[in-house]
XYZ file of C-alpha atoms in Angstrom:
199
model
C 63.991 -33.102 42.475
C 67.268 -34.737 43.822
C 70.139 -32.288 44.149
C 73.501 -33.673 42.836
C 75.911 -33.679 45.753
C 78.542 -31.719 43.862
C 75.899 -29.043 43.105
C 74.731 -29.144 46.789
C 78.291 -28.489 48.084
C 79.699 -26.106 45.571
C 76.939 -24.047 43.662
C 77.931 -20.480 43.851
C 81.281 -21.020 44.960
C 84.465 -19.967 42.995
C 85.522 -22.714 40.309
C 82.035 -24.192 40.326
C 81.604 -26.373 37.288
C 77.853 -26.637 36.306
C 78.619 -29.586 34.230
C 80.253 -31.646 36.977
C 78.266 -34.212 39.002
C 78.952 -36.710 42.008
C 76.533 -39.416 41.085
C 75.783 -42.094 43.832
C 76.727 -39.874 46.778
C 74.098 -39.397 49.462
C 72.405 -36.095 49.053
C 69.103 -34.368 49.461
C 65.967 -33.636 47.557
C 64.326 -30.320 47.276
C 60.840 -28.909 46.381
C 61.330 -25.630 44.498
C 58.697 -23.145 43.122
C 59.176 -21.050 40.004
C 56.789 -18.604 38.391
C 55.828 -18.533 34.651
C 56.039 -15.395 32.590
C 52.675 -13.790 32.023
C 54.037 -11.774 29.032
C 54.490 -15.025 26.774
C 51.132 -16.600 27.790
C 52.885 -18.573 30.619
C 54.945 -20.651 28.196
C 58.315 -19.781 29.826
C 59.754 -19.763 33.383
C 61.041 -16.732 35.238
C 64.241 -18.328 36.640
C 64.827 -15.357 38.782
C 61.602 -16.358 40.590
C 63.129 -19.446 42.196
C 61.992 -20.199 45.663
C 63.117 -23.246 47.542
C 60.026 -24.462 49.679
C 61.759 -27.404 51.271
C 65.533 -28.140 51.352
C 67.285 -24.730 51.159
C 70.233 -26.222 53.146
C 71.944 -29.613 53.453
C 70.179 -30.447 56.741
C 66.672 -29.304 55.707
C 66.102 -31.432 52.603
C 64.611 -34.706 52.080
C 67.568 -37.189 53.003
C 68.532 -39.395 50.128
C 70.767 -41.938 51.797
C 70.183 -44.750 48.944
C 69.696 -44.829 45.307
C 65.950 -45.267 45.536
C 63.021 -44.527 47.883
C 63.236 -40.949 47.335
C 61.114 -37.968 46.463
C 57.864 -39.062 44.578
C 54.912 -36.994 43.658
C 53.564 -33.576 44.007
C 49.607 -33.146 44.012
C 47.535 -30.048 44.582
C 44.705 -30.671 47.004
C 41.300 -29.251 46.209
C 41.945 -26.824 49.163
C 44.957 -25.266 47.178
C 47.410 -26.836 49.479
C 50.529 -28.893 48.079
C 50.949 -32.628 48.925
C 54.369 -34.122 48.659
C 55.304 -37.794 48.983
C 58.774 -39.059 49.883
C 60.199 -42.548 50.570
C 62.128 -43.637 53.618
C 65.475 -42.953 51.724
C 66.714 -46.427 52.815
C 68.011 -49.441 51.057
C 65.654 -51.542 48.990
C 68.225 -54.411 48.847
C 68.254 -55.405 52.469
C 66.484 -54.631 55.800
C 67.965 -51.365 56.469
C 68.051 -50.503 60.139
C 70.782 -47.709 59.823
C 74.457 -47.656 59.675
C 76.497 -48.610 56.605
C 74.850 -50.176 53.789
C 75.445 -51.383 50.190
C 74.259 -48.902 47.426
C 75.034 -45.884 49.611
C 78.028 -43.691 50.014
C 77.323 -43.874 53.781
C 77.929 -40.134 54.176
C 74.373 -38.923 55.225
C 75.285 -38.756 58.855
C 78.789 -37.334 58.366
C 77.744 -34.747 55.848
C 74.940 -33.531 58.277
C 72.165 -34.740 55.877
C 70.689 -36.646 58.839
C 70.945 -36.265 62.624
C 72.320 -39.355 64.701
C 68.616 -40.038 65.674
C 67.760 -40.477 61.887
C 70.396 -43.068 61.473
C 67.803 -45.832 61.572
C 67.336 -46.593 57.896
C 63.751 -47.458 57.077
C 62.550 -46.683 60.473
C 62.958 -42.957 59.539
C 59.407 -43.221 58.380
C 58.365 -43.555 61.972
C 60.096 -40.315 63.135
C 57.663 -37.380 63.416
C 60.685 -34.944 63.186
C 61.972 -36.234 59.853
C 60.832 -35.950 56.190
C 61.421 -39.515 55.069
C 58.510 -41.971 54.639
C 55.823 -39.210 54.707
C 53.243 -37.441 52.866
C 53.745 -33.707 53.609
C 51.035 -30.990 53.212
C 52.344 -27.267 52.781
C 51.337 -23.981 51.684
C 52.705 -23.739 48.175
C 53.370 -20.075 48.739
C 55.610 -20.336 51.771
C 56.528 -24.093 52.166
C 55.273 -24.002 55.757
C 53.021 -26.575 57.222
C 49.235 -25.699 57.753
C 47.491 -25.366 61.134
C 45.109 -28.015 60.056
C 47.932 -30.582 59.710
C 47.682 -33.363 62.423
C 51.057 -32.438 64.065
C 51.213 -28.819 63.415
C 53.569 -26.854 65.861
C 52.595 -23.106 65.661
C 56.017 -22.048 67.169
C 57.785 -23.846 64.314
C 55.630 -24.089 61.016
C 58.559 -25.056 58.812
C 59.389 -28.032 61.021
C 59.035 -31.546 59.522
C 56.352 -32.335 62.188
C 54.312 -29.233 61.076
C 54.343 -30.396 57.479
C 53.529 -33.989 58.044
C 50.220 -35.284 56.627
C 50.645 -38.973 56.824
C 53.648 -41.240 58.073
C 55.070 -44.505 58.308
C 55.486 -45.215 54.510
C 58.168 -47.116 52.685
C 58.167 -45.620 49.175
C 54.988 -43.666 48.306
C 56.371 -43.066 44.701
C 53.099 -42.182 43.067
C 50.034 -40.378 44.211
C 46.871 -38.883 42.744
C 43.860 -37.118 44.164
C 40.154 -38.309 43.720
C 38.328 -35.366 42.008
C 35.717 -33.817 44.000
C 36.648 -35.410 47.204
C 37.975 -32.462 49.070
C 36.977 -29.085 50.502
C 38.066 -25.585 49.308
C 39.199 -24.215 52.629
C 42.803 -25.066 53.728
C 41.940 -24.461 57.378
C 39.622 -27.359 57.267
C 42.157 -29.862 56.604
C 40.439 -31.459 53.591
C 42.539 -31.493 50.478
C 40.768 -34.575 49.191
C 41.238 -38.332 49.157
C 44.852 -39.079 48.218
C 45.454 -42.403 46.627
C 49.356 -43.511 46.912
C 51.235 -46.373 45.539
C 53.604 -47.366 48.442
C 55.833 -49.351 46.330
């Protein structure tokens, strides 16, 4: 989900207003895990179980530097891994090569959502050390990348590089897995055949 910038900056601080919002302000997206309550047949959520898998800080989330091309789909692989799609976070109105653009508050860089090297608009999808324009594959318990991912770094399993499964995408907004196409062992790197709609 995309985190409203007001919440991103002020949640937990004195005077925080849970009803406030700062729409149309550059922000991040998160992937968060909750556990359902066994006591009622798993019909309700234990909100105390909240675990942020990706995006626990302003600099570790999926950069949302425009109104679209953001977080997309979550799909469980047949090997139990979690696949996540995210667009390039860039403008859909123009050729976005970085810097100020319409449809953005143009604050991603100054707020620390992106690094200077990521201020390249749609070209973020080509950066191995960024989350935009990618399909990620993670351990759904920890949020870390998996050793069977193509760019896994054993020294930093939570790095964007370690989580990347596929890259160079514009806006992989929808995804689904072909049934029966994968393996059951996450160490083998075969979650199944993923079909994406790169809109």
